[in-house]
Coordinates of C-alpha atoms in Angstrom, one line a residue:
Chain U
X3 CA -28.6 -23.8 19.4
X4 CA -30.5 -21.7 17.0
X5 CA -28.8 -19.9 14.4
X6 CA -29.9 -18.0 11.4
X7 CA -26.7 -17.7 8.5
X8 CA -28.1 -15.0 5.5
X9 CA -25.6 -14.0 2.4
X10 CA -23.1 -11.2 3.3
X11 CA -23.4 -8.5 1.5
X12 CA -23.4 -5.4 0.3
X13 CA -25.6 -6.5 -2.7
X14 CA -25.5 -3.6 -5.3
X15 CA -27.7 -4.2 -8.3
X16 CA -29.7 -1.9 -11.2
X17 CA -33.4 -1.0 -11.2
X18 CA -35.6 -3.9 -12.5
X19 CA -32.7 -6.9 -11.8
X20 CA -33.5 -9.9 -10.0
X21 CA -32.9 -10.2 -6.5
X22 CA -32.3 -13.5 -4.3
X23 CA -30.8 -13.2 -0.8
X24 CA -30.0 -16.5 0.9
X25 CA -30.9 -17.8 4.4
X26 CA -30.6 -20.8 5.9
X27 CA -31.4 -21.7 9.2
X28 CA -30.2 -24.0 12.4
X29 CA -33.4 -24.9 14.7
X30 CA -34.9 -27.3 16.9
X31 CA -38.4 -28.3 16.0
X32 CA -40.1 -26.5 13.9
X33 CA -39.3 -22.6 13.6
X34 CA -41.7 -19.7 12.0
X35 CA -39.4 -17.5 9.7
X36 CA -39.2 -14.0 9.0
X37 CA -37.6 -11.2 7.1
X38 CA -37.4 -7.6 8.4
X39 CA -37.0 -4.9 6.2
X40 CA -34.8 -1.7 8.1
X41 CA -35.2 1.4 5.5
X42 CA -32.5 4.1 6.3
X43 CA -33.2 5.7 9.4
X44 CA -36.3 3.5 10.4
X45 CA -36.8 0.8 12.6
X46 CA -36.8 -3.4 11.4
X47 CA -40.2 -3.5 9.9
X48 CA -42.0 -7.5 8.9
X49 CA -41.7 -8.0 5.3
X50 CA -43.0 -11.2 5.1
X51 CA -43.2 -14.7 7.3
X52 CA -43.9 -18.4 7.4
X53 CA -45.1 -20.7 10.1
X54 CA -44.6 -24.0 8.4
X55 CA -43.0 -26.3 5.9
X56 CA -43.7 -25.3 2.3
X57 CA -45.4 -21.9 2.8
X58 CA -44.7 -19.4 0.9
X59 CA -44.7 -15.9 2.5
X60 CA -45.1 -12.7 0.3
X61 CA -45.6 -9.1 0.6
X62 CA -44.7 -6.1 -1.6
X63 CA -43.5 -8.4 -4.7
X64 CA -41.2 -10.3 -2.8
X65 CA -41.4 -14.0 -1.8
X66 CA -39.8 -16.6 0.3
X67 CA -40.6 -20.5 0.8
X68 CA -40.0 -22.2 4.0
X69 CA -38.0 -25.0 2.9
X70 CA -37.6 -27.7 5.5
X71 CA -35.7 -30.5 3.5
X72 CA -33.1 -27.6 2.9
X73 CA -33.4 -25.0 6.0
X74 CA -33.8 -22.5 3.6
X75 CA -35.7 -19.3 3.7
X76 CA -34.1 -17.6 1.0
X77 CA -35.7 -14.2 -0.3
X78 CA -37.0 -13.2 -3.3
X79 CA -38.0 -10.1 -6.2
X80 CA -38.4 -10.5 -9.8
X81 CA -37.8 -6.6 -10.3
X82 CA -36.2 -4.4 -7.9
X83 CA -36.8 -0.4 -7.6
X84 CA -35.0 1.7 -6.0
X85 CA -37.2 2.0 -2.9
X86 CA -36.7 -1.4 -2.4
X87 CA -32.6 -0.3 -1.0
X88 CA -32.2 -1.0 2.5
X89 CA -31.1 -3.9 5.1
X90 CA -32.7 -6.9 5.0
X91 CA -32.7 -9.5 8.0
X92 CA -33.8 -13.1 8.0
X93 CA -35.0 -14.5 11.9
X94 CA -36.0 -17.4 13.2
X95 CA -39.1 -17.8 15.9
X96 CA -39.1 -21.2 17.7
X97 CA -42.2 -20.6 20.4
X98 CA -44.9 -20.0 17.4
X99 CA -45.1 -16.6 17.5
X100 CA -42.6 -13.6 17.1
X101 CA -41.4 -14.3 20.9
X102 CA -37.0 -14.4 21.2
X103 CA -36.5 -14.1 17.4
X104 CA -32.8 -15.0 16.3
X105 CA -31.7 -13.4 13.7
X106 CA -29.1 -12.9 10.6
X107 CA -26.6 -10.2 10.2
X108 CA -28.4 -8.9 8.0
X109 CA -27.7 -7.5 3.8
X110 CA -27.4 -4.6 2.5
X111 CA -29.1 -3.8 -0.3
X112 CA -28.3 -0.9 -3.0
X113 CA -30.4 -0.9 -6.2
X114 CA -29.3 1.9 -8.7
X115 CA -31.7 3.6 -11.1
Chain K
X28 CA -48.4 -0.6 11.2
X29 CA -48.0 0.1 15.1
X30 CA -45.6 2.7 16.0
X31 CA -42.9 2.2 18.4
X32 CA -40.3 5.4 19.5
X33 CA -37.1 5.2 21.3
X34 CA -35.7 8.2 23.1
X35 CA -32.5 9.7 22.6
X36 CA -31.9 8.4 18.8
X37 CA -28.1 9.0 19.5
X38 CA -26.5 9.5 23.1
X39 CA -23.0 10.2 23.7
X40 CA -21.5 9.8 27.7
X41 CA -18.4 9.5 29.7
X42 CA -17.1 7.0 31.0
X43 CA -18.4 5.8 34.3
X44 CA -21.7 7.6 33.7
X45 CA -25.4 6.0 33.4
X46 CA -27.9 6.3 30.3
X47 CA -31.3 5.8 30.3
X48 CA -32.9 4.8 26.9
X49 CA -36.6 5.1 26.8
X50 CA -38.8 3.1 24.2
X51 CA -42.5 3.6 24.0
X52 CA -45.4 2.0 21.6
X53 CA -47.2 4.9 20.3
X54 CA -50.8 3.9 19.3
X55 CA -50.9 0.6 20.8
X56 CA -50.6 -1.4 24.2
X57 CA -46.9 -3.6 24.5
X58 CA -47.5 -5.9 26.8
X59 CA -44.0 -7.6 26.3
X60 CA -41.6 -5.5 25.3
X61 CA -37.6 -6.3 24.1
X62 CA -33.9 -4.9 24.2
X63 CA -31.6 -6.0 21.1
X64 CA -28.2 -5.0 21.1
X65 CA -26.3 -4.5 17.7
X66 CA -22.8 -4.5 16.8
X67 CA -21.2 -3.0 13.4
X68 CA -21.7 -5.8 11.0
X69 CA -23.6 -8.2 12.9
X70 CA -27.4 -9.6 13.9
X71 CA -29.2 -7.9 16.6
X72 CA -28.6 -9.5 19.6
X73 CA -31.4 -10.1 22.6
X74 CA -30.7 -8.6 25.7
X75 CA -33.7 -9.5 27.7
X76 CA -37.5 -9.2 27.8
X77 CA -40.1 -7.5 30.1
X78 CA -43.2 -7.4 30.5
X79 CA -45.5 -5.1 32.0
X80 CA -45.3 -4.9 35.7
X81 CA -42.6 -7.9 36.3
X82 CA -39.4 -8.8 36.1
X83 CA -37.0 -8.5 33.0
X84 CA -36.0 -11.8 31.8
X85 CA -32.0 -11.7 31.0
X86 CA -30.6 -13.6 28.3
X87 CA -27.2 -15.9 29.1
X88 CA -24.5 -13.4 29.5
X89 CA -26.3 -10.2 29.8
X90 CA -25.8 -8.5 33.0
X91 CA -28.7 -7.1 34.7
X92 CA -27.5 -5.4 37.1
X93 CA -25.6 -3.8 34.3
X94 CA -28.3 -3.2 31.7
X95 CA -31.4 -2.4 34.0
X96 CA -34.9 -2.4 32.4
X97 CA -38.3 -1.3 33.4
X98 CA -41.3 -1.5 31.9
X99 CA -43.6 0.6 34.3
X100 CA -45.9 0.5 31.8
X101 CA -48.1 -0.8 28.8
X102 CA -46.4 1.9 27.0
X103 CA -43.0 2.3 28.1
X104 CA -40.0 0.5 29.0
X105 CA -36.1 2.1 29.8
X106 CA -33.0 0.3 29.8
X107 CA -30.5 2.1 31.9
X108 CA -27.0 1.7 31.5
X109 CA -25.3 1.7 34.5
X110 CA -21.2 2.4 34.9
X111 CA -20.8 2.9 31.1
X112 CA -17.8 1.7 29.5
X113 CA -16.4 2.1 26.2
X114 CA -17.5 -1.7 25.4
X115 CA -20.9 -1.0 25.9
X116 CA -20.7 1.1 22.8
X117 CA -23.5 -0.3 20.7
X118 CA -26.7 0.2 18.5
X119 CA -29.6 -0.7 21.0
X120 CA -32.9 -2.0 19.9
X121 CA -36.1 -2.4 21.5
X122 CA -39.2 -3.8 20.4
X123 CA -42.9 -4.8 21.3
X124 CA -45.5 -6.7 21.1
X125 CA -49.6 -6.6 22.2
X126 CA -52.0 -9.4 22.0
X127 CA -51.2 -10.2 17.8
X128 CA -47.7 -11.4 19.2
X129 CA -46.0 -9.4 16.3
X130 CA -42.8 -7.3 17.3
X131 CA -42.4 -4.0 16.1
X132 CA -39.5 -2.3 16.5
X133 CA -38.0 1.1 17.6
X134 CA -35.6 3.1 15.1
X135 CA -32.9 2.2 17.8
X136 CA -30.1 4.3 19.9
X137 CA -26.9 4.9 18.8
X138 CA -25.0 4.6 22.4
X139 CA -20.8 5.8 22.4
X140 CA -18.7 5.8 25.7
X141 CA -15.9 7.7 25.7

């Protein structure tokens, strides 16, 4: 079946650090890919997506390139603020659109000023 | 970005009682709309989907006559929890999405069974 597998976390890190959360994903055919964004309090929001092999989705100084040879999605930021703490899920679409996403278990992100 | 509101944000009942959670899309028209389920620790789970005016569509192991949705609506859809047990203790979810096909989601309910 589907599966989406992201890094556990927590991730903890200082202001301006480099962030990279993994993803890597189980699908048949050929998936769109996601990452949500859940700020404290607040529902999932789209951070960014990618609908084939070898785009790269970004939004908000983060980035992530749909890898197909590796089933990786794995997120992005050269320089992290504190704004940017919250959960981060990754999720998998197989019907072409946002219809029955499957997603991570999400990571928790802390960035310290 | 389209707004989407779930009613109560946190709901606490007895055992053996039913909850209704309400979602509604604020500013624009859902005409499929989605239950998650979340668990401490772990990946929102779907439940089922509506859409407006027809049948919920389950997924594999949810049971509907246990987790009863509606969605009366381009606007609003409830899931009711019927019998409530302390295993249905959860972080529900619901989302929708109009002609874009995008989901937005709902801050979510905080649902504990005593």
């Amino acid at each position: 079946g589907n599966s989406v597998t992201q890094m556990e976390g927590p991730v903890t890190l200082s202001e301006e650090a480099f962030l990279t959360i993994n993803c890597t994903y189980t699908a048949t055919g050929y998936p769109s890919l996601f990452w949500y964004v859940q700020y404290p309090g607040e529902g999932l929001q789209l951070l960014l997506k990618a609908t084939k092999a070898d785009d790269k989705g970004s939004n908000k100084g983060f980035e992530a390139t749909y890898r197909k040879e590796t089933t990786s999605f794995h997120l992005e930021k050269g320089s992290v603020q504190v704004s940017d703490s919250a959960v981060y899920f990754c999720a998998l679409a197989t019907q072409g659109g946002s219809e029955k996403l499957v997603f991570g278990k999400g990571t928790k992100l802390t960035v310290n000023p | 970005g389209a707004v989407v509101s779930q009613h109560p944000s946190w709901v606490i009942c007895k055992s053996g009682t039913s909850v209704k959670i309400e979602c509604r899309s604020l500013d624009f028209q859902a005409t499929t709309m989605f239950w998650y389920r979340q668990f401490p620790k772990q990946s929102l789970m779907l439940m089922a989907t509506s859409n407006e005016g027809s049948k919920a569509t389950y997924e594999q192991g949810v049971e509907k006559d246990k987790f009863l949705i509606n969605h009366a609506s381009l606007t609003l859809s409830t899931l009711t929890v019927t019998s409530a047990h302390p295993e249905d203790s959860s972080f529900y979810i619901c989302s929708a999405s109009g002609l874009a096909n995008e989901q937005f989601f709902g801050p979510g309910t905080r649902l504990t069974v005593l």
